[in-house]
Tab-separated table of C-alpha atoms and ligand atoms in Angstrom:
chain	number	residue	atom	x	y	z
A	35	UNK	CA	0.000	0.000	0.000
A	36	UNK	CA	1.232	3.529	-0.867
A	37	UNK	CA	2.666	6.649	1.271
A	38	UNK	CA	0.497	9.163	1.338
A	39	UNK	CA	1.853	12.796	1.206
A	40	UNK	CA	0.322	15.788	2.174
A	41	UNK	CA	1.660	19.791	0.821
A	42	UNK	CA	-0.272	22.935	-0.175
A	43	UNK	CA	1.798	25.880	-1.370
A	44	UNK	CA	0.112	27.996	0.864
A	45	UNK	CA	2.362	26.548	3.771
A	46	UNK	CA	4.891	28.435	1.727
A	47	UNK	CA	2.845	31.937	2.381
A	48	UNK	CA	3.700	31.346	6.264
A	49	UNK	CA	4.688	35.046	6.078
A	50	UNK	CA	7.633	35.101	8.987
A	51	UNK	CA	8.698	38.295	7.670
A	52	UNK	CA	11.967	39.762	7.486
A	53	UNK	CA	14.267	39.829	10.829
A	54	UNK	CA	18.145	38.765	11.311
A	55	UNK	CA	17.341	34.813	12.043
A	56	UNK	CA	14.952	35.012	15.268
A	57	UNK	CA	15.864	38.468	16.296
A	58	UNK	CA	13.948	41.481	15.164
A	59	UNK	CA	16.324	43.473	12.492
A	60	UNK	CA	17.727	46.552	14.387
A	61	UNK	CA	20.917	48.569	12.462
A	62	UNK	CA	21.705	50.244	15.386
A	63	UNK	CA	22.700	47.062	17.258
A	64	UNK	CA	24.258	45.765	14.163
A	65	UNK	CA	21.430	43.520	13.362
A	66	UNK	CA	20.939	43.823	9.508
A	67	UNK	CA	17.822	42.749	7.953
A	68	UNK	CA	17.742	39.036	6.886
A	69	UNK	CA	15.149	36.571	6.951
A	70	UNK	CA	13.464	34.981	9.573
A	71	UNK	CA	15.165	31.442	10.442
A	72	UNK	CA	11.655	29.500	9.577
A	73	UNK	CA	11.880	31.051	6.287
A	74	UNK	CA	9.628	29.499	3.679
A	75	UNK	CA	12.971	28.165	1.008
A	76	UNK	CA	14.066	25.195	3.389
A	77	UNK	CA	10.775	23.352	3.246
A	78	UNK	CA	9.309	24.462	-0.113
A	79	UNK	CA	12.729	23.354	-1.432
A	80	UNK	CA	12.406	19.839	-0.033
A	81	UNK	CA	8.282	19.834	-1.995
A	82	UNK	CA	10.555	20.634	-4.934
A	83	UNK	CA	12.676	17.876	-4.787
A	84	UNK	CA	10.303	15.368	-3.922
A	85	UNK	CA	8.510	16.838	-7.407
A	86	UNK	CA	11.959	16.879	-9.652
A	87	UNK	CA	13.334	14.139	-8.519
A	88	UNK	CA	10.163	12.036	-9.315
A	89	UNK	CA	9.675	10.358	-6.115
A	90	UNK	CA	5.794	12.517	-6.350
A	91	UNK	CA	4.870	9.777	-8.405
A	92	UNK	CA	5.217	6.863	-5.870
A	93	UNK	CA	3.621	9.154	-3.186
A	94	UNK	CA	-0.579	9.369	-3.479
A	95	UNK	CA	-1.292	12.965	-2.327
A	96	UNK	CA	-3.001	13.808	0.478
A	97	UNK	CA	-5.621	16.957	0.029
A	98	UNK	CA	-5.418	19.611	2.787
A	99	UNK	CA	-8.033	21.492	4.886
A	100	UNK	CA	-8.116	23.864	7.421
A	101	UNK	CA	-8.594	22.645	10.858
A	102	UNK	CA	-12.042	23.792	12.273
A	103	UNK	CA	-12.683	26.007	15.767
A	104	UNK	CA	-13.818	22.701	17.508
A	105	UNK	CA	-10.483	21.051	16.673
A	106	UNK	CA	-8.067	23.751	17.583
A	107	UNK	CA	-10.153	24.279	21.037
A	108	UNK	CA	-9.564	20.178	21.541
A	109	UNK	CA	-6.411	21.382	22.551
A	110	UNK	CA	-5.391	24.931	22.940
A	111	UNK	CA	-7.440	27.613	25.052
A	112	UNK	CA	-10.319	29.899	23.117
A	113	UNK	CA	-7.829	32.934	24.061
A	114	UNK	CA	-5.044	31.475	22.540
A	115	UNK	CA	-7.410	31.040	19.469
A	116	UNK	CA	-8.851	34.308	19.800
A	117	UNK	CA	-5.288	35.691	20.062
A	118	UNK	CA	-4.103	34.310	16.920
A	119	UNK	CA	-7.907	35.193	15.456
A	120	UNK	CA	-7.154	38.693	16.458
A	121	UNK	CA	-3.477	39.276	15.206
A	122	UNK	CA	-3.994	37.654	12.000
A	123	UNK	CA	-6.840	40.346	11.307
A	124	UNK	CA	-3.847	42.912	11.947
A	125	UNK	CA	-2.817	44.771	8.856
A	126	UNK	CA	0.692	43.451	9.267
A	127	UNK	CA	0.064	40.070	11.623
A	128	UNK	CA	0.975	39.512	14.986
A	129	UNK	CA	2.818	37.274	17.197
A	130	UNK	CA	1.981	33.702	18.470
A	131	UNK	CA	2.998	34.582	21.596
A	132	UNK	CA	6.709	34.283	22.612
A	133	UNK	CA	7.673	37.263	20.162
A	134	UNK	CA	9.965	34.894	18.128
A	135	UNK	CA	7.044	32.975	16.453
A	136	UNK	CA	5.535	35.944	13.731
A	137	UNK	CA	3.316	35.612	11.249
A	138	UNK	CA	1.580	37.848	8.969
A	139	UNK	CA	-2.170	38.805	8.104
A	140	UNK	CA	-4.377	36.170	7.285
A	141	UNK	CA	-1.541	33.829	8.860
A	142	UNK	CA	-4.618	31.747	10.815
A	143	UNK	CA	-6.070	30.331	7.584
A	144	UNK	CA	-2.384	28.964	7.021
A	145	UNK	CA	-2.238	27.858	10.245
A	146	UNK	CA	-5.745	26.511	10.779
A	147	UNK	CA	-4.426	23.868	7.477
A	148	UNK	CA	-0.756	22.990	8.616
A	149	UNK	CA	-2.848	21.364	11.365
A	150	UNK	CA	-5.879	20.135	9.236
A	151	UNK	CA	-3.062	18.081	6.750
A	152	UNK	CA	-2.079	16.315	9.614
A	153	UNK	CA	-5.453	15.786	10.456
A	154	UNK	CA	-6.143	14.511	6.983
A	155	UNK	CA	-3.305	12.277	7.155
A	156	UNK	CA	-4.679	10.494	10.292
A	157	UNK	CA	-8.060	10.283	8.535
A	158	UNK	CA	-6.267	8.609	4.982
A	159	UNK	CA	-4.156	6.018	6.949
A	160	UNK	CA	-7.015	5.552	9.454
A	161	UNK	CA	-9.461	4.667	6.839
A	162	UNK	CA	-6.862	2.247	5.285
A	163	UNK	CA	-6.378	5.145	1.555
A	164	UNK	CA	-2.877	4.818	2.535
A	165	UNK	CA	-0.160	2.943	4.687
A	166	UNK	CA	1.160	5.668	5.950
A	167	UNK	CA	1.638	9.855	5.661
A	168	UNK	CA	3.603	12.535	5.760
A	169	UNK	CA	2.495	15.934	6.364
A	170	UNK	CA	5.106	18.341	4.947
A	171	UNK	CA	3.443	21.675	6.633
A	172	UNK	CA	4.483	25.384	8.088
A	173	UNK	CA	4.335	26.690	10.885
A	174	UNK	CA	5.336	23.853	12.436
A	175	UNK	CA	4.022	22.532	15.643
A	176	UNK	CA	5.148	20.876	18.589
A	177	UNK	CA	5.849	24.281	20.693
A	178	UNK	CA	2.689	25.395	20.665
A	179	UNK	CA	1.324	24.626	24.464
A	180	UNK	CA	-2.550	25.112	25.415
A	181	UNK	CA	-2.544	28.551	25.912
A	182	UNK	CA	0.202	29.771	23.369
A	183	UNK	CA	1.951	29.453	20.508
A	184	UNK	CA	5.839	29.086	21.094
A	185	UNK	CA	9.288	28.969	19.399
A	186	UNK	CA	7.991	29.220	15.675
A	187	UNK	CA	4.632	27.169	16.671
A	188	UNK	CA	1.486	28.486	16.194
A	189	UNK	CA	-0.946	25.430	16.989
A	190	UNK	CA	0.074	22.184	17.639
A	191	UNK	CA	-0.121	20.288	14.413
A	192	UNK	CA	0.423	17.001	16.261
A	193	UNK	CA	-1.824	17.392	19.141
A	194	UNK	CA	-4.736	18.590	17.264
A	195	UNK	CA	-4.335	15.434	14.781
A	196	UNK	CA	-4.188	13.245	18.178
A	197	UNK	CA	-7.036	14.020	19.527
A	198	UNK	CA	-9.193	14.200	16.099
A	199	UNK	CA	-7.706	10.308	16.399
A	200	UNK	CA	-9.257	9.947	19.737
A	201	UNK	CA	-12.364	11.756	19.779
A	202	UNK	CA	-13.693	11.329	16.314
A	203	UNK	CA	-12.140	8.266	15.094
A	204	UNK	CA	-12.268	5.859	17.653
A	205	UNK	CA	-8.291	5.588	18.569
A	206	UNK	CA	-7.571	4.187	21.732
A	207	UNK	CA	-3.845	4.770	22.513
A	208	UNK	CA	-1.380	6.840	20.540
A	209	UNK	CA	2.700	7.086	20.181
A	210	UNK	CA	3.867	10.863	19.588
A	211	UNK	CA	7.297	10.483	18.827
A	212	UNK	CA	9.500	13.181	18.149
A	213	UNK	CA	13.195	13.614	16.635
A	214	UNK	CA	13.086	16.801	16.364
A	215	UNK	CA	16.639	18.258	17.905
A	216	UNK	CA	14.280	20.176	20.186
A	217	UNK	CA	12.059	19.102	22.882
A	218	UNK	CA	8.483	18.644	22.024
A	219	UNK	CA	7.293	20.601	25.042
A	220	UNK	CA	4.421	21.640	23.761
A	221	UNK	CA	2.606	17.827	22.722
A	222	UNK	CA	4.154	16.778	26.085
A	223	UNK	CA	2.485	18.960	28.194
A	224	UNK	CA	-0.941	18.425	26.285
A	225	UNK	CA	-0.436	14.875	27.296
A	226	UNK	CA	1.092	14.821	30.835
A	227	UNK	CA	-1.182	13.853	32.613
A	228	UNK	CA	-2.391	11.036	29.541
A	229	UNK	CA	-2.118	7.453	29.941
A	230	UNK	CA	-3.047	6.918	26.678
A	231	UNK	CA	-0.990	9.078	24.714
A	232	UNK	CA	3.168	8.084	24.868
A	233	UNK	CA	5.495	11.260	24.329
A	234	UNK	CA	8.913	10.384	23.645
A	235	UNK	CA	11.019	12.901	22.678
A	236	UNK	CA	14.738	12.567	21.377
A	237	UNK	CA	16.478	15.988	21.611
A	238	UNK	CA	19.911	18.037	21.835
A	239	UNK	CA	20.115	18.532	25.686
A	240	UNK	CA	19.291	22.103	27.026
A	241	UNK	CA	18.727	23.822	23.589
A	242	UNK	CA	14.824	25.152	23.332
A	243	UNK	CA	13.055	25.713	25.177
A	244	UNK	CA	15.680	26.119	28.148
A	245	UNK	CA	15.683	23.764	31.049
A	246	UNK	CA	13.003	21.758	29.226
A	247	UNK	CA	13.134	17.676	28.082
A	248	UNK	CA	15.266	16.472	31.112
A	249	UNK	CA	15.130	12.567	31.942
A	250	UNK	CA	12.975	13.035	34.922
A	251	UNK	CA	9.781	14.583	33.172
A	252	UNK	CA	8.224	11.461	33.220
A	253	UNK	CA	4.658	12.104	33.411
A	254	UNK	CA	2.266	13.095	36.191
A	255	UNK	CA	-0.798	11.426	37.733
A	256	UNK	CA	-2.289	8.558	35.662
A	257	UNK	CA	0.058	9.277	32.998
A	258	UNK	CA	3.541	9.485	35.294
A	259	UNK	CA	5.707	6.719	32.817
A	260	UNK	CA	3.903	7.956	29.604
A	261	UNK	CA	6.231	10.601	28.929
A	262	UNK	CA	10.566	10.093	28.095
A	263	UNK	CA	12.458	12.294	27.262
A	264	UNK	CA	16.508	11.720	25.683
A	265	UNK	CA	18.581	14.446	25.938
A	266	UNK	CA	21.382	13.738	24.297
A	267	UNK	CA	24.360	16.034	24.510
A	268	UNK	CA	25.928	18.089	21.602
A	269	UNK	CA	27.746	16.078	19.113
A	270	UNK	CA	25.500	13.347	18.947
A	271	UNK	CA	25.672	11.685	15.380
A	272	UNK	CA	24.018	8.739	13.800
A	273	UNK	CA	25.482	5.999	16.512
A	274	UNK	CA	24.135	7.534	19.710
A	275	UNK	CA	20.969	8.165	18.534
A	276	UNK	CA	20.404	4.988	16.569
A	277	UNK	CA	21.610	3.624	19.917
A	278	UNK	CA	18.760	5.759	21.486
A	279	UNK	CA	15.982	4.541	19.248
A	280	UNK	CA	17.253	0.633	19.814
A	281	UNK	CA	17.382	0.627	23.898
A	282	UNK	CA	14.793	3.328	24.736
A	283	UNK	CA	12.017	4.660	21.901
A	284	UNK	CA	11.910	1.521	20.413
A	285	UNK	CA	11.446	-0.826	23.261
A	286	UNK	CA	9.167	1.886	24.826
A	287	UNK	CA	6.863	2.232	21.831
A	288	UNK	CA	6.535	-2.013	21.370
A	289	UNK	CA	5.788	-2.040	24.971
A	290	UNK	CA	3.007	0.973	24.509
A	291	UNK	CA	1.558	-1.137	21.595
A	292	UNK	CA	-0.228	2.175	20.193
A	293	UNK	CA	-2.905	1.823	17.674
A	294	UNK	CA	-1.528	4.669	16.056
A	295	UNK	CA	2.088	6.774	15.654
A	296	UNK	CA	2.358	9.893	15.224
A	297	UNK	CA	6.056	11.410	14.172
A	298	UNK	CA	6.978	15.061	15.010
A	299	UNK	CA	9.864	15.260	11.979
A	300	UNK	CA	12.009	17.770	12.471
A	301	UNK	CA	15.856	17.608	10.608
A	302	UNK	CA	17.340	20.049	12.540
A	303	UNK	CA	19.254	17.676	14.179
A	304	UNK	CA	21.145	17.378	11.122
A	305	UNK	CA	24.681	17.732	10.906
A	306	UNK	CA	24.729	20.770	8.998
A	307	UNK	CA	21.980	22.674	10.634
A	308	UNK	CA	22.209	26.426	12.059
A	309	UNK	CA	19.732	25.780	14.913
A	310	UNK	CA	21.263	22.679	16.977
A	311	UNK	CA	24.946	20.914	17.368
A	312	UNK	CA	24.181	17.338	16.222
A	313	UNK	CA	25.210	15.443	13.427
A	314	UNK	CA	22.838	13.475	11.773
A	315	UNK	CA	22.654	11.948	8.185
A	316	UNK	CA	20.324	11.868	5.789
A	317	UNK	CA	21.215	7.720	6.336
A	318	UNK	CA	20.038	8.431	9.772
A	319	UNK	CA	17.035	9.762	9.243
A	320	UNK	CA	16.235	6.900	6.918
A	321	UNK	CA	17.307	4.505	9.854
A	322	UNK	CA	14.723	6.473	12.629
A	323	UNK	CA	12.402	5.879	9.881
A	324	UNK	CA	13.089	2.357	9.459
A	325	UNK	CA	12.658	1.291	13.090
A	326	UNK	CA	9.464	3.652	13.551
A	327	UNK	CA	8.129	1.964	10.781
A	328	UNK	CA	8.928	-1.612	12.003
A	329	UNK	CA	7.730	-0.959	15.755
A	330	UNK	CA	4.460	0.039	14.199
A	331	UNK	CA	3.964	-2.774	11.679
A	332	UNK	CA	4.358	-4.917	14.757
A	333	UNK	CA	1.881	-2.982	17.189
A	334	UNK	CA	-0.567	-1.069	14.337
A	335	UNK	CA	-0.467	-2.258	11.422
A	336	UNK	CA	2.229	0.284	10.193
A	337	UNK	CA	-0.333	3.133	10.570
A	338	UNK	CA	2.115	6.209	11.054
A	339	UNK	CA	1.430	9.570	10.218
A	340	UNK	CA	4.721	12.083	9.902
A	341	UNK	CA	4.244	15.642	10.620
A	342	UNK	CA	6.846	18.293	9.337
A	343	UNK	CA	8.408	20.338	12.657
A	344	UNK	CA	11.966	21.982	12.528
A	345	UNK	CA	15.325	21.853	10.099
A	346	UNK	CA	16.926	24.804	8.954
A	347	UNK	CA	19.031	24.227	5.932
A	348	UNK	CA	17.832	24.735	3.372
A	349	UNK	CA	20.383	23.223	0.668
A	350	UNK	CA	20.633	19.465	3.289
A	351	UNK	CA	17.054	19.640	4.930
A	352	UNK	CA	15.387	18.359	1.410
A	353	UNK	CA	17.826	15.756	0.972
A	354	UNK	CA	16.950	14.341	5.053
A	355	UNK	CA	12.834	14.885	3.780
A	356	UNK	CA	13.642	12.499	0.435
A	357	UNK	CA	15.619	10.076	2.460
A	358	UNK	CA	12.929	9.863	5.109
A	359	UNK	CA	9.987	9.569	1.968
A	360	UNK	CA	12.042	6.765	-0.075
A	361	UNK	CA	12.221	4.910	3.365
A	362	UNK	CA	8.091	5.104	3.848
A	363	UNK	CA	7.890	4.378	-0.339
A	364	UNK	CA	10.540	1.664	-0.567
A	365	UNK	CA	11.431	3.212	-3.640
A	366	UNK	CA	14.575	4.727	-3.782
A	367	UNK	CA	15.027	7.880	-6.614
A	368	UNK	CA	18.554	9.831	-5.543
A	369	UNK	CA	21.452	9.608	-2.987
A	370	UNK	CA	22.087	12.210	-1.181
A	371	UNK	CA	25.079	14.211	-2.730
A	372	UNK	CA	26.148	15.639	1.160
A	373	UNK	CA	26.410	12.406	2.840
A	374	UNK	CA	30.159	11.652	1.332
A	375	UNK	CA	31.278	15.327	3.174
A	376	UNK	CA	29.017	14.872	6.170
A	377	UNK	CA	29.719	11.132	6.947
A	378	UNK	CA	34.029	12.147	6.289
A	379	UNK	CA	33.312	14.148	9.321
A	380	UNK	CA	33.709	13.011	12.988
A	381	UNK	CA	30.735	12.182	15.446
A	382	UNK	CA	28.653	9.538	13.980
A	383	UNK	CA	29.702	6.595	16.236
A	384	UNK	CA	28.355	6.414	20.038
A	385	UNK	CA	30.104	8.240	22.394
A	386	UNK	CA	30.283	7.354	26.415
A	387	UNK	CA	28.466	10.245	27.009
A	388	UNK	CA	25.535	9.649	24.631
A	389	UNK	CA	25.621	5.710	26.092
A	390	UNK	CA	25.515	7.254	30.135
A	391	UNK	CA	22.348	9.318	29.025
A	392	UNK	CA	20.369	6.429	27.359
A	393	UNK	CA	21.775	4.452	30.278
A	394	UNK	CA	19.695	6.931	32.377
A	395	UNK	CA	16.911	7.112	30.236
A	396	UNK	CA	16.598	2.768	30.502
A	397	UNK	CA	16.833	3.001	34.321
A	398	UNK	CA	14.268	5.800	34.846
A	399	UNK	CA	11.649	3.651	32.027
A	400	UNK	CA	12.490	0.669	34.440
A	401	UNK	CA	11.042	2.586	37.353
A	402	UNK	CA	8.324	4.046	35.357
A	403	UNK	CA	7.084	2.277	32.522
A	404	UNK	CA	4.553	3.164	30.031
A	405	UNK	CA	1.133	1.915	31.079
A	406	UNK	CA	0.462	-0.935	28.375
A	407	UNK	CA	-3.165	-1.688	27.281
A	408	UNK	CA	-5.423	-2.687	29.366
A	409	UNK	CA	-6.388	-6.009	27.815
A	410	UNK	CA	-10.624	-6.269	27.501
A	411	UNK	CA	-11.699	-9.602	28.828
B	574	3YP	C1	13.450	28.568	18.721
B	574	3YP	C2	14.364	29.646	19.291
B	574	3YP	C3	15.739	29.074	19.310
B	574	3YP	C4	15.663	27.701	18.728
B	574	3YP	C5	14.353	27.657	17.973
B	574	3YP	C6	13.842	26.281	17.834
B	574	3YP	C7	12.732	26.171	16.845
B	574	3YP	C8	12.563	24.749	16.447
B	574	3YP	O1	13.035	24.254	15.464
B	574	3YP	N1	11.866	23.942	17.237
B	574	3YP	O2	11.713	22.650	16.942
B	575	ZN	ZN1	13.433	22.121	16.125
């Protein structure tokens, strides 16, 4: 059964304006104008490639809506709603809330469908269209908390498609995982308290939001073992976090046995990227792909849906999208031209420090495990 794959150009009309990366332009403090780091080039250039290098042909494409009222408010507060509402009426937009997240006018509608082609993706490998999906959308996602949109997030993309899952469809238990080099706050604080939803999060240690995505935010209440975090320090290449995904997100996720997973895909952990210090391959990415896909051909039936987050290079980030696509497609169309000059550089094998943190992630999933299904009689 095919991938299905799910773009609209408008994601490209994500209006982040000009500034000098995440900082408003100022001359006077030597801040020249530039563009915004979530510019619209890095992921309209991986659509491209996926078109050019012919790889759209083995995908089936997904059509995109906008998310309604009733979905966003599943999940984020009517202020935060009305707050978006509000500044997107603005002649020149507004701010999602953390003033490093802008958009411009009429930046809900845009918003309001990066979450409904996730939500459509759910629906087409839910009703069996398609084996899986990928969701290639802007603004990304998985910052976004209940009451606010955060660190380039307006809504959360992954959240809302979660609990359309739940409440609409019928889905029982869900797997959020999320390699994005950042932490996924934003769907783990929707979910804290959830022992039906599993947040695992795989992240450069300390990097956004600060102090956030340690080892011991584990969950709270009914839900205390359904959330993991892996903070793995700076450095970290293909072996420590292919190391990660064997001993911890793997295990974790078999143990879960979701009915669904849901992927928060970020590349920015990417050895080339301006936004994090890791040092991942397009190879890599292929390999997180590989095992994600196997765990859930073992507990669901394959059913995974992908959702675009983070990655911020925009000559490597479309070659780490392709890799990830030809893994879901099986069909392979190009090699990535960077990996010779990214895998000639050092990092990629496990390090003692990347072991001693997914040493500490197995110990504290040992205390607290995910809650596994409660088997009907
Ligand atoms: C937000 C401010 C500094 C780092 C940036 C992270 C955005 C992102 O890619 N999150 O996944
Ligand atoms: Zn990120």
């Amino acid at each position: 059964m095919a991938t299905g794959y799910a773009y609209h150009e408008v994601f490209g009309w994500h209006d982040t304006s000009s500034a000098t990366g995440l900082l408003p332009s100022d001359p006077a403090a030597g801040l020249q104008p530039y563009s915004h780091f979530e510019h619209p080039d890095t992921k309209r250039r991986m659509h491209e490639l996926v078109v050019v290098s012919g790889l759209i042909d083995h995908l089936v494409r997904v059509p995109t809506r906008e998310a309604t009222d009733e979905e966003i408010l599943r999940v984020h507060s009517p202020e935060h709603l009305e707050r978006i509402r509000t500044q997107s009426e603005l002649p020149k937009g507004g701010d999602a809330g953390d003033g490093i997240s802008p958009f411009g006018r009429g930046g809900l509608s845009i918003a309001r469908r990066a979450a409904g082609a996730v939500i459509e993706c759910v629906d087409a490998v839910l009703a069996g269209t398609v084996a899986d999906a990928y969701a290639l959308v802007r603004p990304p996602g998985h910052h976004a908390v209940a009451d606010s949109g955060m660190g380039f997030c307006i809504f959360n993309n992954v959240a809302i498609a979660v609990e359309h899952a739940r409440t609409v469809r019928g889905v029982e238990r869900i797997a959020v995982v999320d390699w994005d080099v950042h932490h996924g706050n934003g769907t783990q604080s929707m979910f804290y308290a959830d022992p039906d939803v599993l947040t695992v999060s795989i992240h450069q240690d300390n990097v956004f939001p600060p102090r956030s995505g340690a080892v011991d935010e584990r969950g709270e209440g009914a839900g205390r073992g359904c959330a993991i975090n892996i903070p793995l320090p700076p450095g970290t290449g293909d072996g420590g976090y292919l190391h990660a995904f064997d001993e911890v997100i793997v295990p974790a996720v078999r143990a879960f046995r979701p009915d669904l997973v849901v992927v928060s895909s970020g590349f920015d952990a990417g050895g080339m990227d301006p936004l994090a210090r890791q040092m991942v391959t397009s190879e890599g990415f292929a390999a997180f792909t590989r095992r994600v896909l196997d765990v859930a051909a073992e507990c669901c039936a394959g059913r995974v849906v992908m959702a675009h987050e983070g990655g911020y290079n925009p000559v490597f980030v479309p070659f780490c999208g392709l890799a990830v696509l030809q893994e879901m497609t099986g069909v392979h169309v190009l090699d990535d031209p960077f990996h010779a000059l990214l895998s000639g550089m050092t990092g990629h094998d496990l390090k003692p420090a990347e072991a001693d943190v997914v040493a500490e992630v197995v110990a504290s999933v040992a205390r607290d495990a995910p809650r596994p299904p409660v088997l009907s009689t």
